[in-house]
Coordinates of C-alpha atoms and ligand atoms in Angstrom, one line a residue:
M1 CA 51.6 97.4 98.6
A2 CA 54.9 99.4 98.6
D3 CA 58.2 98.9 100.3
I4 CA 58.9 101.9 102.5
L5 CA 62.2 102.7 104.2
I6 CA 62.3 105.2 107.0
I7 CA 65.6 106.7 108.2
G8 CA 65.4 107.2 111.9
A9 CA 63.3 105.6 114.7
G10 CA 62.4 108.8 116.6
V11 CA 58.8 109.7 117.1
A12 CA 58.5 111.0 113.5
G13 CA 59.8 107.8 112.1
L14 CA 57.8 105.6 114.4
S15 CA 54.6 107.5 113.6
A16 CA 55.2 107.4 109.8
G17 CA 56.0 103.7 110.2
I18 CA 52.9 102.9 112.2
F19 CA 50.5 104.7 109.9
A20 CA 52.1 103.3 106.7
A21 CA 52.1 99.7 108.1
K22 CA 48.4 100.2 109.1
D23 CA 47.7 101.0 105.4
G24 CA 49.2 97.6 104.5
H25 CA 52.7 98.6 103.3
R26 CA 55.9 96.7 104.1
V27 CA 57.8 99.2 106.3
T28 CA 61.4 99.1 107.5
I29 CA 62.8 101.6 109.9
C30 CA 66.6 101.9 110.0
E31 CA 68.1 103.4 113.1
K32 CA 71.7 104.1 114.0
H33 CA 71.1 103.1 117.6
S34 CA 70.1 99.9 119.2
I35 CA 66.7 101.1 120.4
A36 CA 63.8 103.2 119.1
G37 CA 62.7 106.6 120.4
G38 CA 65.3 109.1 119.4
N39 CA 64.9 112.0 121.9
L40 CA 61.9 110.3 123.5
T41 CA 64.1 108.3 125.8
G42 CA 65.5 107.5 129.2
W43 CA 68.3 105.4 130.6
Q44 CA 69.4 103.5 133.7
R45 CA 72.3 104.5 136.0
G46 CA 72.6 101.8 138.6
D47 CA 69.3 101.6 140.5
Y48 CA 68.1 104.9 139.1
H49 CA 66.2 105.8 135.9
I50 CA 66.9 109.1 134.2
D51 CA 63.8 110.2 132.2
N52 CA 65.0 112.7 129.6
C53 CA 62.0 113.9 127.6
I54 CA 58.4 114.4 128.5
H55 CA 57.8 117.5 130.7
W56 CA 54.3 117.7 129.3
L57 CA 52.7 115.6 126.6
T58 CA 50.2 117.8 124.6
G59 CA 47.2 115.6 123.7
T60 CA 46.6 113.6 126.9
N61 CA 43.1 115.2 127.3
P62 CA 40.6 113.2 125.2
S63 CA 39.0 116.4 123.9
S64 CA 42.3 117.5 122.3
E65 CA 43.0 117.2 118.6
F66 CA 46.2 115.3 119.3
Y67 CA 44.7 112.7 121.6
D68 CA 43.8 110.3 118.7
I69 CA 47.3 110.3 117.3
W70 CA 48.6 109.1 120.7
V71 CA 45.9 106.4 120.9
E72 CA 46.5 105.2 117.3
T73 CA 50.3 105.0 117.7
G74 CA 50.0 103.1 121.0
A75 CA 51.8 105.9 122.8
L76 CA 49.3 106.0 125.6
G77 CA 48.5 102.3 125.7
N78 CA 46.5 101.4 128.8
V79 CA 48.7 103.3 131.2
N80 CA 47.6 106.0 133.6
V81 CA 48.3 109.6 132.8
Y82 CA 49.6 111.5 135.8
Q83 CA 48.5 115.2 136.0
P84 CA 51.0 117.1 138.1
E85 CA 49.7 119.8 140.4
T86 CA 52.1 122.3 138.8
L87 CA 54.2 122.4 135.7
Y88 CA 56.9 124.6 137.2
T89 CA 57.7 127.0 140.0
C90 CA 59.7 130.2 140.1
L91 CA 61.2 131.6 143.3
Y92 CA 62.0 135.2 144.2
E93 CA 63.1 136.3 147.7
D94 CA 60.5 134.6 150.0
K95 CA 57.8 134.3 147.3
E96 CA 57.0 131.6 144.8
L97 CA 54.7 131.4 141.7
S98 CA 53.8 128.2 140.0
L99 CA 51.9 127.2 136.9
P100 CA 49.0 125.3 138.4
K101 CA 46.7 122.9 136.5
D102 CA 43.8 125.4 136.4
L103 CA 43.6 129.0 135.2
D104 CA 41.5 130.3 138.1
T105 CA 44.3 129.4 140.5
L106 CA 46.9 131.0 138.3
E107 CA 44.8 134.2 138.1
R108 CA 44.2 134.2 141.8
D109 CA 47.9 133.7 142.6
M110 CA 49.1 136.3 140.1
L111 CA 46.6 138.9 141.4
A112 CA 47.5 138.2 145.1
L113 CA 51.2 138.4 144.3
S114 CA 51.0 141.7 142.3
P115 CA 47.8 143.7 142.5
E116 CA 49.5 146.5 140.4
D117 CA 49.7 144.0 137.5
A118 CA 45.9 143.2 137.6
A119 CA 45.1 144.6 134.1
E120 CA 47.9 142.7 132.4
T121 CA 47.2 139.5 134.4
K122 CA 43.5 139.6 133.5
A123 CA 44.3 140.2 129.8
L124 CA 46.7 137.3 129.8
I125 CA 44.3 134.9 131.5
K126 CA 41.5 135.9 129.0
A127 CA 43.9 135.3 126.1
I128 CA 44.8 131.8 127.4
K129 CA 41.2 130.9 127.7
T130 CA 40.6 132.0 124.1
M131 CA 43.6 129.9 123.2
Q132 CA 42.0 126.9 124.8
Y133 CA 39.0 127.5 122.7
F134 CA 41.2 127.6 119.5
M135 CA 42.9 124.4 120.7
R136 CA 39.5 122.8 121.4
I137 CA 40.7 121.9 124.9
G138 CA 37.9 121.1 127.3
G139 CA 35.5 119.6 124.7
K140 CA 32.1 120.8 123.5
D141 CA 30.8 122.1 126.8
F142 CA 33.9 124.2 127.2
S143 CA 33.6 125.6 123.7
E144 CA 30.0 126.5 124.3
K145 CA 30.9 128.3 127.5
I146 CA 33.4 130.5 125.7
G147 CA 31.0 131.1 122.8
V148 CA 31.5 132.5 119.3
F149 CA 30.8 136.0 120.4
N150 CA 33.7 135.8 122.9
L151 CA 35.9 134.4 120.3
I152 CA 35.3 137.3 117.9
K153 CA 35.8 139.7 120.8
N154 CA 38.9 138.1 122.2
G155 CA 40.6 136.8 119.0
P156 CA 42.7 140.1 118.5
Q157 CA 43.7 139.8 122.2
V158 CA 45.4 136.5 121.4
L159 CA 47.0 137.8 118.2
K160 CA 48.5 140.6 120.2
Y161 CA 50.7 138.1 122.0
H162 CA 52.1 136.8 118.7
M163 CA 53.4 140.3 117.9
M164 CA 55.7 140.3 121.0
T165 CA 58.5 138.1 122.4
T166 CA 58.2 136.5 125.8
G167 CA 60.9 139.0 126.9
Q168 CA 58.6 141.9 125.8
L169 CA 55.6 140.3 127.6
A170 CA 57.7 140.0 130.8
E171 CA 58.5 143.7 130.6
R172 CA 54.7 144.6 130.7
F173 CA 54.6 143.2 134.3
R174 CA 56.0 145.1 137.2
H175 CA 56.6 142.3 139.7
P176 CA 60.1 140.7 139.3
L177 CA 58.7 137.3 140.1
I178 CA 56.1 137.5 137.3
K179 CA 58.8 138.7 134.9
K180 CA 60.9 135.7 135.8
F181 CA 57.9 133.3 135.5
I182 CA 57.1 134.5 131.9
V183 CA 60.6 133.9 130.6
A184 CA 61.3 130.7 132.6
V185 CA 60.0 128.1 130.0
F186 CA 61.3 129.4 126.7
G187 CA 63.7 132.3 127.5
D188 CA 63.0 135.8 126.1
K189 CA 63.1 135.3 122.3
F190 CA 60.1 133.1 121.5
T191 CA 56.8 134.6 120.4
A192 CA 54.7 135.1 123.6
M193 CA 52.0 133.1 121.8
A194 CA 54.1 129.9 122.4
L195 CA 53.8 130.6 126.1
L196 CA 50.1 131.0 125.8
T197 CA 49.9 127.6 124.1
V198 CA 51.8 126.0 127.0
F199 CA 49.7 127.6 129.6
A200 CA 46.5 126.7 127.7
T201 CA 47.7 123.1 127.4
F202 CA 48.8 122.5 130.9
C203 CA 45.9 124.4 132.6
G204 CA 43.5 122.6 130.2
K205 CA 44.7 119.3 131.7
N206 CA 46.0 118.5 128.3
G207 CA 49.7 118.1 129.2
G208 CA 49.9 115.0 131.4
L209 CA 52.7 112.5 132.0
P210 CA 52.1 108.9 130.8
E211 CA 53.0 106.4 133.4
G212 CA 56.5 104.9 133.0
G213 CA 57.9 108.0 131.4
S214 CA 59.5 108.7 128.0
L215 CA 61.3 105.4 127.3
A216 CA 58.2 103.4 128.2
M217 CA 56.2 105.5 125.7
A218 CA 58.8 105.0 123.0
K219 CA 58.7 101.2 123.6
R220 CA 54.9 101.1 123.3
M221 CA 55.1 102.9 120.0
A222 CA 57.9 100.5 118.8
K223 CA 55.7 97.6 119.8
R224 CA 52.7 99.0 117.9
F225 CA 54.9 99.2 114.8
T226 CA 56.2 95.6 115.0
D227 CA 52.7 94.3 115.9
L228 CA 51.5 95.8 112.6
G229 CA 54.3 93.9 110.8
G230 CA 56.9 96.7 110.6
E231 CA 60.5 95.8 110.9
F232 CA 63.5 97.6 112.6
M233 CA 67.1 97.5 111.4
F234 CA 69.0 98.7 114.4
K235 CA 72.7 99.9 114.4
K236 CA 72.2 100.9 110.8
E237 CA 73.3 104.4 110.2
V238 CA 72.5 105.7 106.7
V239 CA 75.5 107.5 105.2
K240 CA 74.2 107.8 101.6
I241 CA 70.9 108.0 99.9
N242 CA 71.5 106.8 96.3
T243 CA 69.4 108.5 93.7
E244 CA 68.6 108.0 90.0
G245 CA 66.9 110.9 88.2
N246 CA 64.1 112.1 90.5
Y247 CA 63.9 108.8 92.5
A248 CA 65.6 107.9 95.7
K249 CA 66.6 104.3 95.0
S250 CA 68.5 102.9 97.9
V251 CA 70.5 103.7 101.0
T252 CA 74.0 102.8 102.0
F253 CA 74.7 102.2 105.6
A254 CA 77.9 103.0 107.5
D255 CA 78.8 99.2 107.4
G256 CA 78.8 99.4 103.6
T257 CA 75.6 97.4 103.0
T258 CA 72.7 98.8 101.0
V259 CA 68.9 98.4 100.9
A260 CA 66.5 99.6 98.1
A261 CA 62.9 100.8 98.6
D262 CA 59.9 102.3 96.7
Y263 CA 59.6 105.2 99.1
M264 CA 62.0 106.7 101.5
V265 CA 61.2 108.9 104.5
I266 CA 63.9 111.1 106.1
A267 CA 63.0 111.1 109.8
A268 CA 66.3 112.6 111.0
D269 CA 67.6 116.2 111.3
P270 CA 67.6 117.4 107.6
A271 CA 70.7 119.5 108.3
A272 CA 72.7 116.2 108.8
I273 CA 71.3 114.7 105.6
F274 CA 71.0 117.2 102.8
G275 CA 74.3 118.0 101.1
K276 CA 75.9 115.2 103.2
A277 CA 74.1 111.9 102.9
I278 CA 72.3 113.0 99.7
D279 CA 73.6 115.1 96.8
A280 CA 70.6 117.4 96.9
P281 CA 70.0 120.8 98.4
M282 CA 68.0 121.4 101.6
P283 CA 64.3 122.3 101.0
K284 CA 64.2 126.1 100.5
I285 CA 61.9 126.9 103.5
L286 CA 64.1 124.9 105.8
E287 CA 67.3 126.4 104.4
K288 CA 65.9 129.9 105.0
Q289 CA 65.2 129.1 108.6
Y290 CA 68.6 127.5 109.2
N291 CA 70.2 130.7 107.8
S292 CA 67.9 133.2 109.5
P293 CA 68.9 134.9 112.8
D294 CA 65.2 134.8 113.8
Y295 CA 64.9 131.0 113.8
I296 CA 67.3 130.1 116.6
R297 CA 68.3 126.6 117.4
F298 CA 68.9 125.7 121.1
S299 CA 69.9 122.8 123.3
A300 CA 70.7 122.1 126.9
H301 CA 73.1 120.6 129.3
H302 CA 72.0 118.5 132.3
S303 CA 73.2 116.9 135.5
A304 CA 71.3 114.0 137.3
F305 CA 71.5 113.3 141.0
A306 CA 70.2 110.7 143.4
V307 CA 69.4 111.4 147.1
K308 CA 68.6 109.0 149.9
E309 CA 65.7 111.1 151.1
E310 CA 62.0 110.1 151.2
K311 CA 60.8 113.6 150.5
L312 CA 62.4 116.3 148.5
P313 CA 62.2 120.0 149.4
F314 CA 60.7 120.9 146.0
S315 CA 58.1 119.3 143.7
A316 CA 57.7 119.1 139.9
D317 CA 60.0 121.6 138.1
V318 CA 61.6 124.5 139.9
V319 CA 63.5 127.3 138.2
L320 CA 66.8 128.1 140.0
D321 CA 69.0 131.2 139.3
I322 CA 72.6 130.7 138.3
P323 CA 74.7 133.1 140.3
E324 CA 77.1 135.4 138.5
K325 CA 80.2 133.3 139.3
Y326 CA 78.9 130.3 137.3
R327 CA 77.2 132.1 134.3
D328 CA 80.2 131.9 132.0
L329 CA 80.7 128.2 132.8
M330 CA 77.0 127.3 132.5
R331 CA 76.3 129.7 129.6
A332 CA 72.9 130.6 131.1
R333 CA 71.2 132.5 133.9
S334 CA 68.9 129.9 135.2
F335 CA 68.0 126.2 135.0
M336 CA 65.1 123.9 135.7
L337 CA 65.3 121.3 138.5
R338 CA 63.0 118.3 137.8
E339 CA 62.0 115.5 140.2
F340 CA 60.1 112.2 139.6
S341 CA 58.5 111.3 142.9
H342 CA 55.3 110.4 140.9
E343 CA 57.3 107.4 139.4
P344 CA 58.2 105.1 142.2
S345 CA 60.1 102.7 139.9
F346 CA 62.7 105.4 139.0
A347 CA 64.5 105.2 142.4
P348 CA 64.7 102.6 145.2
A349 CA 62.1 103.0 148.0
G350 CA 62.9 105.9 150.3
E351 CA 65.1 107.6 147.7
N352 CA 64.7 110.1 144.9
V353 CA 66.2 110.9 141.5
F354 CA 66.2 114.4 139.9
H355 CA 68.0 116.2 137.2
T356 CA 68.6 119.7 135.8
M357 CA 67.9 121.2 132.3
T358 CA 70.0 124.3 131.5
F359 CA 68.8 125.7 128.1
I360 CA 71.7 127.2 126.0
G361 CA 71.8 128.8 122.6
E362 CA 73.2 127.6 119.3
K363 CA 76.7 129.0 119.8
A364 CA 77.1 127.5 123.2
S365 CA 75.8 124.2 121.9
V366 CA 78.3 124.1 119.1
D367 CA 81.1 125.0 121.6
F368 CA 80.2 121.9 123.6
I369 CA 80.2 119.8 120.4
N370 CA 83.6 121.1 119.4
L371 CA 85.0 120.6 122.9
S372 CA 83.9 117.0 123.0
K373 CA 86.5 116.2 120.3
D374 CA 89.1 116.7 123.1
R375 CA 87.9 114.0 125.5
T376 CA 90.0 115.1 128.5
A377 CA 88.9 118.8 128.3
Y378 CA 85.3 117.7 127.7
L379 CA 85.2 115.4 130.8
E380 CA 86.8 118.2 132.8
K381 CA 84.0 120.6 131.7
K382 CA 81.3 118.1 132.6
K383 CA 82.9 117.7 136.1
Q384 CA 82.9 121.5 136.5
L385 CA 79.2 121.8 135.3
A386 CA 78.1 119.1 137.8
A387 CA 80.0 120.7 140.7
A388 CA 78.5 124.2 139.9
T389 CA 75.0 122.7 139.6
Q390 CA 75.4 120.8 142.9
D391 CA 76.6 123.9 144.7
I392 CA 73.6 125.9 143.4
I393 CA 71.1 123.2 144.5
E394 CA 72.8 122.8 147.9
S395 CA 72.7 126.6 148.6
D396 CA 69.1 126.9 147.5
F397 CA 68.1 123.7 149.5
P398 CA 70.6 123.4 152.4
Q399 CA 68.8 120.4 153.7
L400 CA 70.3 118.4 150.7
K401 CA 73.9 119.5 151.5
G402 CA 76.3 116.5 151.4
K403 CA 73.5 114.1 150.4
L404 CA 73.6 114.3 146.6
K405 CA 75.2 111.5 144.5
L406 CA 76.0 112.5 140.9
L407 CA 74.6 110.0 138.4
D408 CA 75.3 111.6 135.0
V409 CA 76.1 114.7 133.0
W410 CA 75.0 115.2 129.4
T411 CA 75.3 118.1 126.9
P412 CA 74.5 119.1 123.3
A413 CA 77.5 116.9 122.3
T414 CA 75.6 113.9 123.8
Y415 CA 72.5 114.8 121.7
R416 CA 74.7 115.2 118.6
R417 CA 76.2 111.8 119.1
Y418 CA 72.9 110.2 120.0
T419 CA 70.6 111.6 117.3
N420 CA 72.9 113.2 114.7
A421 CA 71.2 116.5 115.2
E422 CA 73.6 119.0 113.7
T423 CA 73.8 121.5 116.6
G424 CA 72.7 119.0 119.3
S425 CA 69.1 120.5 119.2
F426 CA 66.4 118.3 120.6
M427 CA 63.5 120.6 119.5
S428 CA 63.1 122.5 116.3
F429 CA 63.7 126.3 115.9
I430 CA 62.3 128.7 118.4
L431 CA 59.1 130.3 117.1
P432 CA 59.8 134.0 116.6
P433 CA 57.2 136.7 117.0
K434 CA 55.3 138.3 114.0
K435 CA 56.0 135.4 111.7
L436 CA 53.4 133.0 110.4
P437 CA 54.4 129.4 111.2
K438 CA 56.2 127.9 108.2
I439 CA 55.4 124.3 107.3
V440 CA 58.0 122.5 105.2
P441 CA 56.4 120.3 102.5
T442 CA 56.4 116.6 103.0
I443 CA 57.7 115.6 99.5
V444 CA 61.3 116.7 98.9
K445 CA 61.3 119.0 95.9
G446 CA 63.0 117.3 92.8
F447 CA 62.0 113.8 93.9
K448 CA 58.9 111.7 93.4
N449 CA 59.4 109.2 96.2
L450 CA 61.5 111.0 98.9
L451 CA 59.7 112.4 101.9
L452 CA 60.3 114.2 105.1
A453 CA 58.9 113.4 108.6
T454 CA 60.6 115.4 111.3
Q455 CA 60.1 118.0 114.0
W456 CA 62.1 120.4 111.8
Q457 CA 59.1 120.8 109.4
Q458 CA 57.3 123.0 111.9
A459 CA 58.9 125.1 114.6
P460 CA 59.2 124.6 117.5
G461 CA 58.9 120.9 117.1
G462 CA 57.9 118.8 120.1
L463 CA 56.3 115.4 120.3
P464 CA 52.8 116.1 118.9
T465 CA 54.0 118.1 115.9
T466 CA 56.5 115.4 115.2
A467 CA 54.0 112.6 115.4
A468 CA 51.7 114.6 113.1
S469 CA 54.6 114.9 110.6
G470 CA 55.0 111.1 110.5
R471 CA 51.3 110.6 110.0
K472 CA 51.3 113.2 107.1
A473 CA 54.2 111.3 105.4
A474 CA 52.2 108.1 105.5
E475 CA 49.1 109.8 104.1
V476 CA 51.2 111.4 101.3
I477 CA 52.6 107.9 100.5
M478 CA 49.1 106.6 100.3
K479 CA 48.2 109.3 97.7
L480 CA 51.5 108.8 95.8
E481 CA 50.9 105.1 95.7
K482 CA 47.8 105.7 93.7
K483 CA 49.7 107.8 91.2
L484 CA 53.1 106.1 91.3
G485 CA 52.1 102.5 92.0
N486 CA 52.2 101.4 88.4
V487 CA 55.6 103.1 87.7
L488 CA 57.1 101.4 90.7
A489 CA 55.5 98.0 89.9
A490 CA 57.0 98.3 86.4
G491 CA 60.4 98.0 88.1
K492 CA 61.7 101.5 87.5
V493 CA 62.6 101.5 91.2
K494 CA 63.9 98.4 92.8
K495 CA 61.9 96.7 95.6
L496 CA 63.3 96.4 99.0
S497 CA 66.1 93.8 99.0
P498 CA 67.7 92.0 102.0
V499 CA 70.7 93.6 103.6
K500 CA 73.8 92.5 101.7
Ligands
FAD1 C1 65.3 117.1 127.4 C2 64.1 117.1 126.5 C3 62.9 117.5 126.9 C4 61.8 117.5 126.0 N1 60.6 117.9 126.4 C5 59.5 117.7 125.6 C6 58.2 117.9 126.2 O1 58.0 118.1 127.4 N2 57.2 117.8 125.3 C7 57.3 117.6 123.9 O2 56.4 117.5 123.2 N3 58.6 117.4 123.4 C8 59.7 117.5 124.2 N4 60.9 117.3 123.7 C9 61.1 117.3 122.3 C10 60.8 115.9 121.6 O3 61.5 114.9 122.2 C11 61.3 116.0 120.1 O4 60.6 117.1 119.5 C12 61.0 114.8 119.3 O5 61.3 113.6 120.0 C13 61.7 114.8 118.0 O6 61.5 113.6 117.3 P1 62.1 113.3 115.8 O7 61.7 112.0 115.5 O8 61.8 114.5 114.9 O9 63.7 113.4 116.0 P2 64.7 112.6 116.9 O10 64.2 112.3 118.2 O11 66.0 113.3 116.8 O12 64.8 111.2 116.1 C14 65.7 111.0 115.0 C15 66.2 109.6 115.0 O13 66.9 109.3 113.8 C16 68.1 108.6 114.1 N5 69.0 109.0 113.0 C17 69.6 110.2 112.8 N6 70.4 110.1 111.7 C18 70.3 108.8 111.3 C19 71.0 108.2 110.2 N7 71.8 108.8 109.3 N8 70.7 106.9 110.0 C20 69.9 106.2 110.9 N9 69.2 106.8 111.9 C21 69.5 108.1 112.1 C22 68.5 109.1 115.5 O14 69.3 108.2 116.1 C23 67.1 109.3 116.1 O15 66.7 108.0 116.7 C24 62.0 117.2 124.6 C25 63.3 116.7 124.2 C26 64.3 116.6 125.2 C27 65.6 116.0 124.8

């Protein structure tokens, strides 16, 4: 049995902790905040709950490869999984186009909207179906229906989408609404394959919403961890990882106390750890991505509103255009509006809560972080963002005019403060076209007992990849334990000691 210390109680840290504790190790997760979850979170503003993470949870379909990880980590518990009718809707003049929960409806709607795009639409739908086969969504019957012959025939059709960006895919369509629809989720710089993955997931009923939302899911995972004997140390920010030769020996917290362990897992943004909390260089593959113009980091700013209306004039996520006059302020051309009417406990009866997500690039994110050092200027900027957002919502849905109550505004500076992510990113890098996905090794080069578990190991991050990185770290520790166990037992590395 080894003593394992995990830095960060996000999904990566929780998953690593759960799988290591299941294997019988003594596991402690230290977290700078007072609760677990990291980005998988939500918070209360008066009578309203703001749910700030899950738009779709890949792996809610029992046939999916990720389903087991959610069951084993307690993420799904016994709660219902809500399957929204649509993931998002785009508007153009008097027309709208949604991503529905089945591909036949999507094909029918796209063909009806734009018959002149029929060839491109059919190729796209075919590729998404093949993607579902690759992702094993739909189970055995579904795979048999697609068949090996179809796979060989359609495989290159799928790869074709990896060679182009979402922006280039949008350009292949003639209808302005379809163009908009294609770039609405990820913008125009991602590989189009990422979009295929999202469509395959959601239309394969594999991207549901666990009841209670993001914070409730984080709490279930935290409970699974403590039920297995794991321990949390909250309000403990690691400021130094102390090393001796090729061993990580102990960590020092911001309050000056230290704790030693046999193995350490970095489950926080590596950019905020390497060269800062540890005198060691960033793993090469990661460093290359951080320095490459292809692997862009992004974040978002948001505004949340309450409204005393039983029924909203939109459902699920709707993409709204940002008019020219607000584009410099908001640093974007569109934003997503998201409602939670499927969660009655998020707002008092007869009322609704909704919020916006405006994706912005790395430069704009860093500008927010820098601005936040001047509190007055930052608060003023947040006020302006909320006013602009409210104006756009009220002009698109005049029936809401004068009825919105602002609940909160949060930005990349909030993410930076909350999770330590260097540029306020809450996902990993965008996945560029033409590049094979790079997977960052779990063991940190130069060390025998220091590991990584984080969304940054595999772009573009997201909850399933993150949970898988945690499970991998626990598996690697199990293997190392066989090799290193004796060395550790001989006292070359100190056992976990109580906080001093
Ligand atoms: C608005 C939003 C929408 C999203 N939508 C989706 C979605 O629909 N589907 C999906 O799959 N994913 C989604 N994601 C992404 C998903 O939340 C992340 O990919 C995932 O939560 C990252 O987990 P992580 O453990 O790698 O990192 P984090 O969540 O950043 O966790 C790191 C933890 O480490 C702690 N920490 C950092 N530094 C230290 C330190 N020095 N000492 C101690 N503790 C430290 C932090 O406080 C944090 O708790 C969304 C995220 C956001 C914010």
